[in-house]
Coordinates of C-alpha atoms (C1' of nucleotides) in Angstrom, one line a residue:
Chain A
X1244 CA 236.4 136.6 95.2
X1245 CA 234.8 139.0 92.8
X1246 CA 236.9 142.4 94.2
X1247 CA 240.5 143.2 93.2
X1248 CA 242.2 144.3 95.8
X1249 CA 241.8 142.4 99.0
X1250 CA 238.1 144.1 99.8
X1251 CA 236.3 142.5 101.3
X1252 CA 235.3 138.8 100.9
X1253 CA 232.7 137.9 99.0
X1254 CA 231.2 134.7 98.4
X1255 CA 230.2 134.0 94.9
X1256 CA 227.7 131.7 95.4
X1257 CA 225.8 133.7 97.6
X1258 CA 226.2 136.8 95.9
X1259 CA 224.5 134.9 92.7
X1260 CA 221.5 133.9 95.5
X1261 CA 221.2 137.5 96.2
X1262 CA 221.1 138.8 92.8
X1263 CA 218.6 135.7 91.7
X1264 CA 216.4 136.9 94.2
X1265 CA 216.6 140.6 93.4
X1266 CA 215.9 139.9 90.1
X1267 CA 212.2 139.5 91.1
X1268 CA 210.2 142.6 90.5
X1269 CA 206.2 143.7 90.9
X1270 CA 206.4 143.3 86.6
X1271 CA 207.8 140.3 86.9
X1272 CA 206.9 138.2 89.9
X1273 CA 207.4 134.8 88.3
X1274 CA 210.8 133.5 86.6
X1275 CA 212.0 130.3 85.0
X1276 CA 215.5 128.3 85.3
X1277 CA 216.2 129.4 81.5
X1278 CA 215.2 133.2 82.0
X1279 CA 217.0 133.2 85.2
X1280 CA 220.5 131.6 84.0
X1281 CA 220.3 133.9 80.8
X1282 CA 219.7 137.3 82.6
X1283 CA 222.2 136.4 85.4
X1284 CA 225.0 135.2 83.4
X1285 CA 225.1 131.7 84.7
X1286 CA 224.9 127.9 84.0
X1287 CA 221.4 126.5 83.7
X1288 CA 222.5 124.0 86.2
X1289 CA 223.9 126.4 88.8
X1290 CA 220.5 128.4 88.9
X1291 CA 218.3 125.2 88.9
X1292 CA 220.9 124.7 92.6
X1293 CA 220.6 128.1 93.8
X1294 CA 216.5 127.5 93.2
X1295 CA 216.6 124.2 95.1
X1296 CA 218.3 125.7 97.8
X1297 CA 216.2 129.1 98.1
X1298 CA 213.2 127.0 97.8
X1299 CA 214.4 124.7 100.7
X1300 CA 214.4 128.2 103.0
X1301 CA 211.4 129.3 101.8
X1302 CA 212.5 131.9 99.8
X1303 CA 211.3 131.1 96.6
X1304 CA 208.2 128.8 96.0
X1305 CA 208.2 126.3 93.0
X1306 CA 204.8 125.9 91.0
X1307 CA 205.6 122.1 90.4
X1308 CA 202.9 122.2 87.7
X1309 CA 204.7 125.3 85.5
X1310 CA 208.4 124.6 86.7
X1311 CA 208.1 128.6 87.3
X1312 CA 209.2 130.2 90.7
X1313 CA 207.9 132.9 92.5
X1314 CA 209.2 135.0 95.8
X1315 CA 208.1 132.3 99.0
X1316 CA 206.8 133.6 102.4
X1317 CA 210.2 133.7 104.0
X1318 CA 210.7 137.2 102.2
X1319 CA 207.4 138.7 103.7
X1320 CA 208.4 137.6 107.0
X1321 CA 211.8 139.2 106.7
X1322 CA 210.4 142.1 105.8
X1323 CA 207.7 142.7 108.5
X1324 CA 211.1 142.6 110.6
X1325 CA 212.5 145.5 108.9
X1326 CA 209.5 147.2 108.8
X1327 CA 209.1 146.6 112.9
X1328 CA 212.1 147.7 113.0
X1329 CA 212.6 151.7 111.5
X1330 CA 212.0 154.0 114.0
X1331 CA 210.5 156.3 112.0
X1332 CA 207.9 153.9 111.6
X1333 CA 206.3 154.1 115.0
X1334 CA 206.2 157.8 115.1
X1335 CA 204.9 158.7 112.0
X1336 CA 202.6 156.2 111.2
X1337 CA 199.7 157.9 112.9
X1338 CA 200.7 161.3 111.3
X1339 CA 200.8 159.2 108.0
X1340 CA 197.1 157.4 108.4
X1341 CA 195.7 160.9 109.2
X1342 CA 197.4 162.7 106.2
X1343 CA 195.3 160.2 104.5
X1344 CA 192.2 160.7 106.0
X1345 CA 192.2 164.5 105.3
X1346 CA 193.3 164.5 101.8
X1347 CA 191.9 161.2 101.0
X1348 CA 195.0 159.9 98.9
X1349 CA 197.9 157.6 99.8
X1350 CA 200.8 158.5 101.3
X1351 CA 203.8 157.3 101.4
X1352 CA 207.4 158.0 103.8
X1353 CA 210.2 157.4 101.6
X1354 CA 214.2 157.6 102.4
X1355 CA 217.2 158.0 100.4
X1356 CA 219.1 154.1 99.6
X1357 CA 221.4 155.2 97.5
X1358 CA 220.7 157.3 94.8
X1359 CA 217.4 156.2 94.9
X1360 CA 214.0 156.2 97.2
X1361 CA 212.5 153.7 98.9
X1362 CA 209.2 153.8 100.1
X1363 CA 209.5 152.3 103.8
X1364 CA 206.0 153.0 104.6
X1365 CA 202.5 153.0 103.1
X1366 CA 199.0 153.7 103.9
X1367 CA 196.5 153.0 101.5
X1368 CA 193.2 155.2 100.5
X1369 CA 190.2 154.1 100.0
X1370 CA 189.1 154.9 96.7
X1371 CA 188.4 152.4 94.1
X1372 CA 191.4 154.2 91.4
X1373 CA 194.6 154.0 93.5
X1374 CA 198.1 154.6 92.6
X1375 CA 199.8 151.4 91.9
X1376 CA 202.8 151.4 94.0
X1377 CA 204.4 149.0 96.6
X1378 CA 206.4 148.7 100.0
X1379 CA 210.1 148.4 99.7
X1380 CA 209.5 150.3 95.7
X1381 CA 212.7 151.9 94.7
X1382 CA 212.5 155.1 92.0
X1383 CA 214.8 157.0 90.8
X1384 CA 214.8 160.4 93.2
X1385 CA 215.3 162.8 90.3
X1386 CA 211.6 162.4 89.4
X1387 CA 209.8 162.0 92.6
X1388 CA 208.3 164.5 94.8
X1389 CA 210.1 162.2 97.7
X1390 CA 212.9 161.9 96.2
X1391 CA 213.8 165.3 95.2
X1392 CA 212.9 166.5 99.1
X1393 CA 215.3 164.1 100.2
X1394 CA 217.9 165.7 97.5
X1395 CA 217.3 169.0 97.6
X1396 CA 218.0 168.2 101.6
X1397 CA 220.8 166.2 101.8
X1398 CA 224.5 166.6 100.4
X1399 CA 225.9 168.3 97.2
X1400 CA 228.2 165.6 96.4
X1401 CA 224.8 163.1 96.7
X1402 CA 222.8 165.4 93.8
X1403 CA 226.2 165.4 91.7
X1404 CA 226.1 161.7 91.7
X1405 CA 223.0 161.6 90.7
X1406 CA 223.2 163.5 88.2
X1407 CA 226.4 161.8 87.1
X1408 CA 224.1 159.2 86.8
X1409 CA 222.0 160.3 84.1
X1410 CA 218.9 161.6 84.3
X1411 CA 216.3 159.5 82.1
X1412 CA 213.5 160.6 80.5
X1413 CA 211.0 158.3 81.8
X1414 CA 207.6 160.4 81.4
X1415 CA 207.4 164.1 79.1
X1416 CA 207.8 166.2 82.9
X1417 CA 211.1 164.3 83.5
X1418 CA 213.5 166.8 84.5
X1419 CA 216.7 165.4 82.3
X1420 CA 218.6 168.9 82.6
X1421 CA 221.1 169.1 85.7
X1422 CA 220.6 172.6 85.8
X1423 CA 216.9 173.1 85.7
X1424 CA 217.1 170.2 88.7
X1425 CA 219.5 172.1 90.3
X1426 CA 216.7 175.3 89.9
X1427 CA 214.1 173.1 91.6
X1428 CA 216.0 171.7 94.4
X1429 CA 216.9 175.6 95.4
X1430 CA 212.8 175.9 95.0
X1431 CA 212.0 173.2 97.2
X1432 CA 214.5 174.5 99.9
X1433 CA 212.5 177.3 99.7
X1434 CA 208.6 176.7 99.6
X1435 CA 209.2 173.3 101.8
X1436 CA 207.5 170.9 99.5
X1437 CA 208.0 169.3 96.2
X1438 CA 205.1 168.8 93.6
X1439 CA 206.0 166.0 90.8
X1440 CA 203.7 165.8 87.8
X1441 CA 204.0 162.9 85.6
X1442 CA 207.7 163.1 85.8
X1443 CA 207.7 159.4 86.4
X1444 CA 204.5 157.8 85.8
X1445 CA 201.7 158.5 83.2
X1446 CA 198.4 159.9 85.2
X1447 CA 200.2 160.6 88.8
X1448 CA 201.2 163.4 91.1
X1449 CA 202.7 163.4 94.2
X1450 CA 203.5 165.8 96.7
X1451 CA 206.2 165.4 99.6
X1452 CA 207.7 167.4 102.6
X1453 CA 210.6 166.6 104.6
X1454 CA 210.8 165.2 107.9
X1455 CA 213.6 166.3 110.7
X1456 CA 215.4 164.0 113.0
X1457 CA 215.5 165.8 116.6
X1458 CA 219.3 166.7 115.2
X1459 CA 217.5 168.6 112.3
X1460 CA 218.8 166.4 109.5
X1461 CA 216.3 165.8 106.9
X1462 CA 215.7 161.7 107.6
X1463 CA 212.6 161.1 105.5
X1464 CA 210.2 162.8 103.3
X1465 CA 206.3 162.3 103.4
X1466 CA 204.5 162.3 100.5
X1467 CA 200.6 161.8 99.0
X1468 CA 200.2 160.6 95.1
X1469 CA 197.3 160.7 93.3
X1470 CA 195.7 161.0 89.7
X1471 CA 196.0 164.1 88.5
X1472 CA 192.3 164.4 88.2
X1473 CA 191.8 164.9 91.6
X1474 CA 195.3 166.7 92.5
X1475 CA 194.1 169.6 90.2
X1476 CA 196.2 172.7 90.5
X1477 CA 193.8 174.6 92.6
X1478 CA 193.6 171.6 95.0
X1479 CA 197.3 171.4 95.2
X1480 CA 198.3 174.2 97.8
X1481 CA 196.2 172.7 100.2
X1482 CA 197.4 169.2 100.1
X1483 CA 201.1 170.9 99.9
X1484 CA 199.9 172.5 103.2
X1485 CA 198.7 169.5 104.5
X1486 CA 201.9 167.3 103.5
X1487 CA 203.7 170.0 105.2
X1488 CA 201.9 170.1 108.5
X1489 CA 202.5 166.7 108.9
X1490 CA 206.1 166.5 107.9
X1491 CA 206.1 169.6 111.2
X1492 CA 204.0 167.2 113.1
X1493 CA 206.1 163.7 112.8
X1494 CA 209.9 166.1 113.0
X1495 CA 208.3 167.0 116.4
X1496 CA 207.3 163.2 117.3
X1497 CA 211.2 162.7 116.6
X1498 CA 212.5 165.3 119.0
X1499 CA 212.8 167.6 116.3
X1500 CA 212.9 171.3 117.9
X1501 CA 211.8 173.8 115.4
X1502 CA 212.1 176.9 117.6
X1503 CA 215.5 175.8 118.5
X1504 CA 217.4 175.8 115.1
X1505 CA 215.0 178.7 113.5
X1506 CA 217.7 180.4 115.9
X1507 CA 220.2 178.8 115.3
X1508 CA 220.2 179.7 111.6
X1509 CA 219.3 183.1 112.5
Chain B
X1088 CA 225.0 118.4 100.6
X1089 CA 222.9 118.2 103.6
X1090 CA 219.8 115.3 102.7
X1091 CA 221.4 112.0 102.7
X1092 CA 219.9 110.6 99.4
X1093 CA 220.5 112.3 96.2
X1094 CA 217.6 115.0 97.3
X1095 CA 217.8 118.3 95.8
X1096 CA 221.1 119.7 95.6
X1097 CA 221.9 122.2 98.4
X1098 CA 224.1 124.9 98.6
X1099 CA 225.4 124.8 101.9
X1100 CA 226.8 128.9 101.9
X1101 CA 223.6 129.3 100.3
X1102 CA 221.6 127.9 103.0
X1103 CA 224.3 129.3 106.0
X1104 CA 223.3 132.8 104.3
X1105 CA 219.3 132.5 104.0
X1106 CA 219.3 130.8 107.6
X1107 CA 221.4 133.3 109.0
X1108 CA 218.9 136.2 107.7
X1109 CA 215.8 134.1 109.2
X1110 CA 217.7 134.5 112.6
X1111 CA 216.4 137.6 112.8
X1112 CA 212.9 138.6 114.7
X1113 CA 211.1 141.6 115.6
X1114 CA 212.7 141.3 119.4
X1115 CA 216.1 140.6 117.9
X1116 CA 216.1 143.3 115.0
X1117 CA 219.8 143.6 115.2
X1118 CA 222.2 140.8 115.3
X1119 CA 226.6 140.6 116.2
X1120 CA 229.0 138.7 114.3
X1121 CA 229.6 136.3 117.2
X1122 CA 226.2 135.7 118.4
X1123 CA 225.7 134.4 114.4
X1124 CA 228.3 132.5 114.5
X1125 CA 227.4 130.8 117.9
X1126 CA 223.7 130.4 117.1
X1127 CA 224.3 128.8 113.7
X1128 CA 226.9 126.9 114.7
X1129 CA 229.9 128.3 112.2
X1130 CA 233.2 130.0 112.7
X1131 CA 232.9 134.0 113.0
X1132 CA 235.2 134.3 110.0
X1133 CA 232.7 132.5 108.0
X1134 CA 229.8 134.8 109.8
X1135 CA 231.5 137.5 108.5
X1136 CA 232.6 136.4 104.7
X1137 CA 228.7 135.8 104.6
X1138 CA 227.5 139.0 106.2
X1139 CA 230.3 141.4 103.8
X1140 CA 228.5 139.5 101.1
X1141 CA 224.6 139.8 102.4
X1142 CA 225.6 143.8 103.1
X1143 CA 226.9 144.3 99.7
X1144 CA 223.3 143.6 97.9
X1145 CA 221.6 145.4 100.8
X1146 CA 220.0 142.0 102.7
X1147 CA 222.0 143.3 105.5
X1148 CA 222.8 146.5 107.1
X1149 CA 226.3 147.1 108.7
X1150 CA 225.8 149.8 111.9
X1151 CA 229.9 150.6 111.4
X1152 CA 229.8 152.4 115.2
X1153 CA 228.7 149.3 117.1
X1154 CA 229.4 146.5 114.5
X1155 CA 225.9 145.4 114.9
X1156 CA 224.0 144.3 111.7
X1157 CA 220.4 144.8 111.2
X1158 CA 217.9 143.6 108.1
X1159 CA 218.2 146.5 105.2
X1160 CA 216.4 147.3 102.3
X1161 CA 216.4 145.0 99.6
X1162 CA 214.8 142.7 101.6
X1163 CA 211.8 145.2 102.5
X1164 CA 212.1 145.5 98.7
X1165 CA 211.1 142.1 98.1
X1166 CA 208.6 142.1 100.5
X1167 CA 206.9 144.3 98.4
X1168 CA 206.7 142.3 95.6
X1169 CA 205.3 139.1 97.1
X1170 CA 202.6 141.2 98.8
X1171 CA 202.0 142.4 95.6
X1172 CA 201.8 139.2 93.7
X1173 CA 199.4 137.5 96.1
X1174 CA 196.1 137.4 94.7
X1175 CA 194.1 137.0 97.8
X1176 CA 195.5 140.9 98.8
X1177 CA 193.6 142.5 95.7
X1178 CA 190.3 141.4 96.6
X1179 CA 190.5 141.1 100.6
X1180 CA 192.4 144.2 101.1
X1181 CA 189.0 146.3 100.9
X1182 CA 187.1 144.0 103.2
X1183 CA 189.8 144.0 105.9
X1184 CA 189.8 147.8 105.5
X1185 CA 186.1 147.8 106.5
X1186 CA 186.6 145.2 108.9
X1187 CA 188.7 147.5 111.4
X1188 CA 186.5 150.3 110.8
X1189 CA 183.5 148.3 111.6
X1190 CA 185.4 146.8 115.2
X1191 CA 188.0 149.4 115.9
X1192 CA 190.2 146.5 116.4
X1193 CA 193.3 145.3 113.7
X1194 CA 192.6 142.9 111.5
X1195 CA 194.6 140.3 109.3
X1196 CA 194.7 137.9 106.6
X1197 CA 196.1 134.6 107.8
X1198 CA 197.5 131.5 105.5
X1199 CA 199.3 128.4 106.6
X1200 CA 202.8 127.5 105.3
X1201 CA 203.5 124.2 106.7
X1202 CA 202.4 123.9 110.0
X1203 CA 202.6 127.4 111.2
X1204 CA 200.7 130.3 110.2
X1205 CA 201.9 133.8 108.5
X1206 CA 199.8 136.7 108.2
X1207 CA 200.2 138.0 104.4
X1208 CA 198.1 141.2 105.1
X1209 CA 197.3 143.3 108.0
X1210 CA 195.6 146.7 108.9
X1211 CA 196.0 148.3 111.7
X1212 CA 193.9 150.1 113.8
X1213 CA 193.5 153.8 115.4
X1214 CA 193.6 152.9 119.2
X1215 CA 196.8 153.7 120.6
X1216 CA 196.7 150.8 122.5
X1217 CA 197.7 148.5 119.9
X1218 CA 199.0 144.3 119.8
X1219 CA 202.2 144.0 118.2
X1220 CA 202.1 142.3 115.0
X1221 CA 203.6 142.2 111.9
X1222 CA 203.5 141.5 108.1
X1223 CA 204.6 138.3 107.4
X1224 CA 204.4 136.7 110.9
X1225 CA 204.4 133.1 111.6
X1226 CA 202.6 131.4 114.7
X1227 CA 202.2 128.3 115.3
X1228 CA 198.9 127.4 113.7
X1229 CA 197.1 125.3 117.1
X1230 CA 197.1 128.4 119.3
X1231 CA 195.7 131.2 117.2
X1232 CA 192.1 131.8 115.7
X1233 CA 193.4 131.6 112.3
X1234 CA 195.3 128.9 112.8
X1235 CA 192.8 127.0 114.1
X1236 CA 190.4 127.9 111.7
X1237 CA 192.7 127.1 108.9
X1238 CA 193.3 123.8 110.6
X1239 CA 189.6 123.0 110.9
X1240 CA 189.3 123.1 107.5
X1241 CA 192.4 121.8 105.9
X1242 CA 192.9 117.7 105.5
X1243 CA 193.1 115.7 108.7
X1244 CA 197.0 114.6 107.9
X1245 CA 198.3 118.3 108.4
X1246 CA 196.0 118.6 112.2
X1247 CA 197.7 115.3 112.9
X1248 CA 201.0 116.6 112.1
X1249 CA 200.4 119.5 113.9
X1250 CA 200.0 117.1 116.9
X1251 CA 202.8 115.1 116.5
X1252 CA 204.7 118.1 116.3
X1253 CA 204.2 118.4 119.6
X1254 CA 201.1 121.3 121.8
X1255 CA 203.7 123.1 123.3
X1256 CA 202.3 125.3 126.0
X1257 CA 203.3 128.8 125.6
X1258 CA 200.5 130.5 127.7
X1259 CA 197.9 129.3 130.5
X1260 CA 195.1 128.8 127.9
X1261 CA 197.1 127.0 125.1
X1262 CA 195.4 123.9 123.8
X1263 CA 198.0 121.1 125.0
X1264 CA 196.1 117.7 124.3
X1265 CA 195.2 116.4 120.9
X1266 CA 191.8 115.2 121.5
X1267 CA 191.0 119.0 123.0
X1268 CA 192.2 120.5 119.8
X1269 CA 189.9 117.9 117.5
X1270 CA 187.0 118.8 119.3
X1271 CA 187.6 122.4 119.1
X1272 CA 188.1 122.2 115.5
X1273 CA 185.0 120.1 115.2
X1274 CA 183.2 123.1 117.2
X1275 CA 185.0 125.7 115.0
X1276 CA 183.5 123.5 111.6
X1277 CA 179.8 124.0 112.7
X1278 CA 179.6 127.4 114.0
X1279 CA 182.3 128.8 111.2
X1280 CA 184.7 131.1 113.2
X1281 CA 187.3 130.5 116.0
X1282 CA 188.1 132.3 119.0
X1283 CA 191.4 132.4 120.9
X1284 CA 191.9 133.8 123.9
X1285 CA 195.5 133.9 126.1
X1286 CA 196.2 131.1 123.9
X1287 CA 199.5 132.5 122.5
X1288 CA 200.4 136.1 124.0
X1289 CA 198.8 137.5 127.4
X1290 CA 196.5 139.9 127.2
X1291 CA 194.9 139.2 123.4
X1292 CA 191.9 137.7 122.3
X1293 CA 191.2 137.0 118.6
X1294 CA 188.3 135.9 116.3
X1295 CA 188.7 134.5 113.0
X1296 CA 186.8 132.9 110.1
X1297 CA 187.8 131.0 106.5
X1298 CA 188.0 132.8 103.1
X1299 CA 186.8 130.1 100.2
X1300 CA 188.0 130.6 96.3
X1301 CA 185.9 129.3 94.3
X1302 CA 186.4 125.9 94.6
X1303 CA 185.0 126.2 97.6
X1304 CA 188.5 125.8 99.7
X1305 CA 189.6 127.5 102.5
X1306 CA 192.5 129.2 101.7
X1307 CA 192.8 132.2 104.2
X1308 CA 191.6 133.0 107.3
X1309 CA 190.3 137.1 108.3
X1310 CA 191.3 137.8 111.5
X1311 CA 190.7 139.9 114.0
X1312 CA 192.7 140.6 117.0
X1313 CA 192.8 142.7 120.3
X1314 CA 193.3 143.3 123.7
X1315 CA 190.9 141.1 126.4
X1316 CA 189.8 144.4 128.0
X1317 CA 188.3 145.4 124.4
X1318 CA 187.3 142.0 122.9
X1319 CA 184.8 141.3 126.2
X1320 CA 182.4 138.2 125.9
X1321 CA 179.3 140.4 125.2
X1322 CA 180.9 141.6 122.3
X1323 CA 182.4 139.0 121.5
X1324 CA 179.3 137.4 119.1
X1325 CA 178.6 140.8 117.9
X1326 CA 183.1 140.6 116.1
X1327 CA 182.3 137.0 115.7
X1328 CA 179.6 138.2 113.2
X1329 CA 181.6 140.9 111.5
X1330 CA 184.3 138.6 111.1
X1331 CA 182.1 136.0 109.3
X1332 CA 180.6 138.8 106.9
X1333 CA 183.7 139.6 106.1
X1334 CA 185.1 136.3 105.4
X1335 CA 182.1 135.6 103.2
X1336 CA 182.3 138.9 101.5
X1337 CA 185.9 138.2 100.5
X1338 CA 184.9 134.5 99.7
X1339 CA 182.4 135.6 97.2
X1340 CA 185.2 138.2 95.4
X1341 CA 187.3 135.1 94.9
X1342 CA 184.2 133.7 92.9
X1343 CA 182.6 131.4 95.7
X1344 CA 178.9 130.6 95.0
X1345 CA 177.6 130.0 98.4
X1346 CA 174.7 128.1 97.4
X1347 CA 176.2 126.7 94.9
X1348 CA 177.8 124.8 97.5
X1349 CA 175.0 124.4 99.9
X1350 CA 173.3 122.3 97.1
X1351 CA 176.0 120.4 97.1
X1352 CA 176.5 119.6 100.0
X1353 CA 172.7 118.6 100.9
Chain C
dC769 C1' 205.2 108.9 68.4
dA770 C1' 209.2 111.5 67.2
dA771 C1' 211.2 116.0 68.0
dT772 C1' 212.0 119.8 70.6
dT773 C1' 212.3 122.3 74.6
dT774 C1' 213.1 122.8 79.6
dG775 C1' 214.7 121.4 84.0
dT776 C1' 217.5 118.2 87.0
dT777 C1' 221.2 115.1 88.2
dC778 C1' 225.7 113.4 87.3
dC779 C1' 230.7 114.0 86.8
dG780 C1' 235.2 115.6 87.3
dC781 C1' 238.2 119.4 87.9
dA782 C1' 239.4 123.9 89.7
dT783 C1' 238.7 126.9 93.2
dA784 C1' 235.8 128.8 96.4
dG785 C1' 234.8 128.7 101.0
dG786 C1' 235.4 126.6 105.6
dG787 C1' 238.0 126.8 110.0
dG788 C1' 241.7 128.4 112.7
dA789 C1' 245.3 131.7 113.7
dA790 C1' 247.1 136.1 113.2
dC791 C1' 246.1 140.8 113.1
dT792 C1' 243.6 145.0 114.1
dA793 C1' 240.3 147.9 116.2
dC794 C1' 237.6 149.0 120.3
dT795 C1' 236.1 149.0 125.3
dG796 C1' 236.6 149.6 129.5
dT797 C1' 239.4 149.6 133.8
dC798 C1' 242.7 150.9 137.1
Chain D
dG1409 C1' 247.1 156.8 129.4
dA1410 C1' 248.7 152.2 129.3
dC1411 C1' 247.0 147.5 129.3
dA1412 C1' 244.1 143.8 129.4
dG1413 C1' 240.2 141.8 127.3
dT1414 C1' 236.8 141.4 123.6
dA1415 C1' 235.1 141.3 119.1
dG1416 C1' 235.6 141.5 114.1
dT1417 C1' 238.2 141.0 109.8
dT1418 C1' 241.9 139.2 107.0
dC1419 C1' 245.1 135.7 105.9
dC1420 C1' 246.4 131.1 104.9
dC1421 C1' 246.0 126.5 103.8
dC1422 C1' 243.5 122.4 102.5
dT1423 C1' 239.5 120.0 101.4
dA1424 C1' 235.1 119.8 100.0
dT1425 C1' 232.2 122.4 97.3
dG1426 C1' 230.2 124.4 93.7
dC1427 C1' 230.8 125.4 88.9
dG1428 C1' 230.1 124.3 83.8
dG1429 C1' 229.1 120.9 80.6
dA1430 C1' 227.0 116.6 79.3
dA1431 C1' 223.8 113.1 80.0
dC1432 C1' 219.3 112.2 81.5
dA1433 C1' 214.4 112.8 82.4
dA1434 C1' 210.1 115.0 81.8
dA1435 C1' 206.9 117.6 79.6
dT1436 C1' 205.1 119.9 75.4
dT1437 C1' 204.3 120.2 70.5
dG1438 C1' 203.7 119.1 65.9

DNA sequence: CAATTTGTTCCGCATAGGGGAACTACTGTC
DNA sequence: GACAGTAGTTCCCCTATGCGGAACAAATTG
């Protein structure tokens, strides 16, 4: 029982699993025993268990020559579940691979977890420098052009948590002043797009648009990263445009009715 | 403890956890408390107490109107990572790319894990008619191309426990008796890719070759996979082909000396 | 060949976690 | 709208489990 009062149950032992496993990153994709018991808090001998056991599902794989684990194949098939799984996914795939084809960079459909984005979808371009990103990647949504679409579109009391939260300076463009974010969400709102320049990472910049839900809620946002060489400023209102026109195109592929609530807000 | 002999230690609400989140399949994306509890053999308050505990790192998702529980985020998360740390991607990803341009069909990079096989990679093609696949997929290894292929060139003890594991018949053109499969494999050896037709799902015909490192062992399998009305015997030599290339292109990124080996072998 | 470091197994105690029952929340039916 | 039926969560109790620490084993280093 790791709650107070009577929540609910929570098994320790499992919770432990879960956070062993989570403690895995793209940095990181190898741990030891030691490492593990030190960062988690626990007994040497309790993590060299939970490692057994993991590895026993496949869910962690044990180089027997380094004693050093690693994520095991049980994970990647769990996720190609999830991934079969979100609608969004089989609408806007094909609106995604021909985003790429036309502006030639990655793209990406990210939602809010949290207070943070995930990218749930990813199509690859082809050209030998690429972003270095990953399925499933959480950022913080302060300082992505997803994640500050999905903000400036979703809840007031969401964007006060987040703020509450603290906005880090990870890169010199971070936006670390609640009200300037505030300024740029009302922006977005506007104009339909968010543009993030090395706010997060050294090198990148990304644009997103919002997609709609046939209800009209904003469910994901699309979005196309790339070095900053090639998204130079006078390049960038076309890719906006293009980000945009597919956001349109994959609302519509979810019922979404733009006619209808241009109307309605009329 | 559930091995009889001072094995590994297990945790057994370790293990109830981990299998319960493998019970999940792209044609059961979403799962009830008492179907869990029925299918893994515990008591629904223990389905539950493990669920609560799953949901609160994010391996599960709770739908609070119909109860149901689906796979969530941390493990798409995770997914990411492995996909990431798997050194095969880096230098196949581009040659699968070319592969689906090359045979308008989607293509995939096969390993074995025990007896079965799991796709680690995949890229999809533009047709709308499409096969249903996923990332991280697991087949048995005696009724697919790259499971076959990977069997023809992996040490006889794994075909024959492939066999005593028992052909089971799961379309009209499975390969049910042993000596049938050796002989294909022996076929698959000398010509250097596999084809599979009907042999697992109706309708789908795949071709597949082996990816060498550079110690010259196979250790994936390119693969690529269609409908029967596309993949038609006349053009069937022409993919065969493409496959190959591929498969030796992506060999010779992971430092294979082709006649280096030839040498060797002669 | 010690000495050190790292991982696994053993051991014993406290407690976490399993099952079953009670309780609660929904569903659907008449 | 009341009532039966179903499905999920919480409670309770008892046992087995899983924790930490120590001993043991293996690998690495000087």
């Amino acid at each position: 029982m790791s709650k107070i009062k009577g929540g609910p149950q929570i098994l320790s032992s499992v919770q432990n699993a879960l956070r062993l496993l989570k403690s895995f990153s793209t940095f990181e994709p190898t741990k030891r025993v030691g490492e593990l018991a030190e960062s988690l808090g626990l007994a040497k001998s309790t993590v060299s268990r939970l490692l057994s056991t993991l590895a026993s599902e496949g869910f962690v794989i044990k180089d027997e020559k380094t004693n050093a684990y690693r994520l095991g194949l049980s994970v990647l098939t769990l996720g190609g579940i999830i991934t079969n799984d979100l609608e969004i996914h089989k609408e806007a795939a094909p609106v995604l691979y021909k985003l790429v084809n036309d502006t030639g960079e990655t793209a990406h459909l990210a939602i809010l977890d949290g207070l943070d984005t995930i990218y749930i979808h990813k199509e690859e371009c082809n050209h030998p420098v690429r972003i270095l990103t990953h399925l499933g990647r959480r950022n913080p949504s302060y300082c992505t052009s997803s994640g500050k679409v999905l903000l400036a579109f979703s809840e007031p009391k969401i964007v006060g948590k987040v703020i509450d939260g603290g906005l880090v300076k990870h890169m010199h463009n971070t936006i670390t002043d609640p009200g300037q974010l505030q300024g740029e969400l009302e922006i977005i709102r506007e104009q339909g797009f968010a543009v993030s320049t090395e706010e997060l990472t050294e090198g990148t910049r990304s644009v997103a648009a919002p997609i709609r839900d046939y209800t009209g809620q904003v469910v994901s946002a699309i979005t196309v990263v790339g070095p900053i060489q090639r998204m130079t400023d006078h390049k960038i209102n076309r890719i906006a445009k293009k980000v945009m026109e597919a956001g349109n195109e994959a609302s519509e592929r979810l019922g979404y009715d733009e006619r209808y609530f241009k109307r309605l807000r009329s």
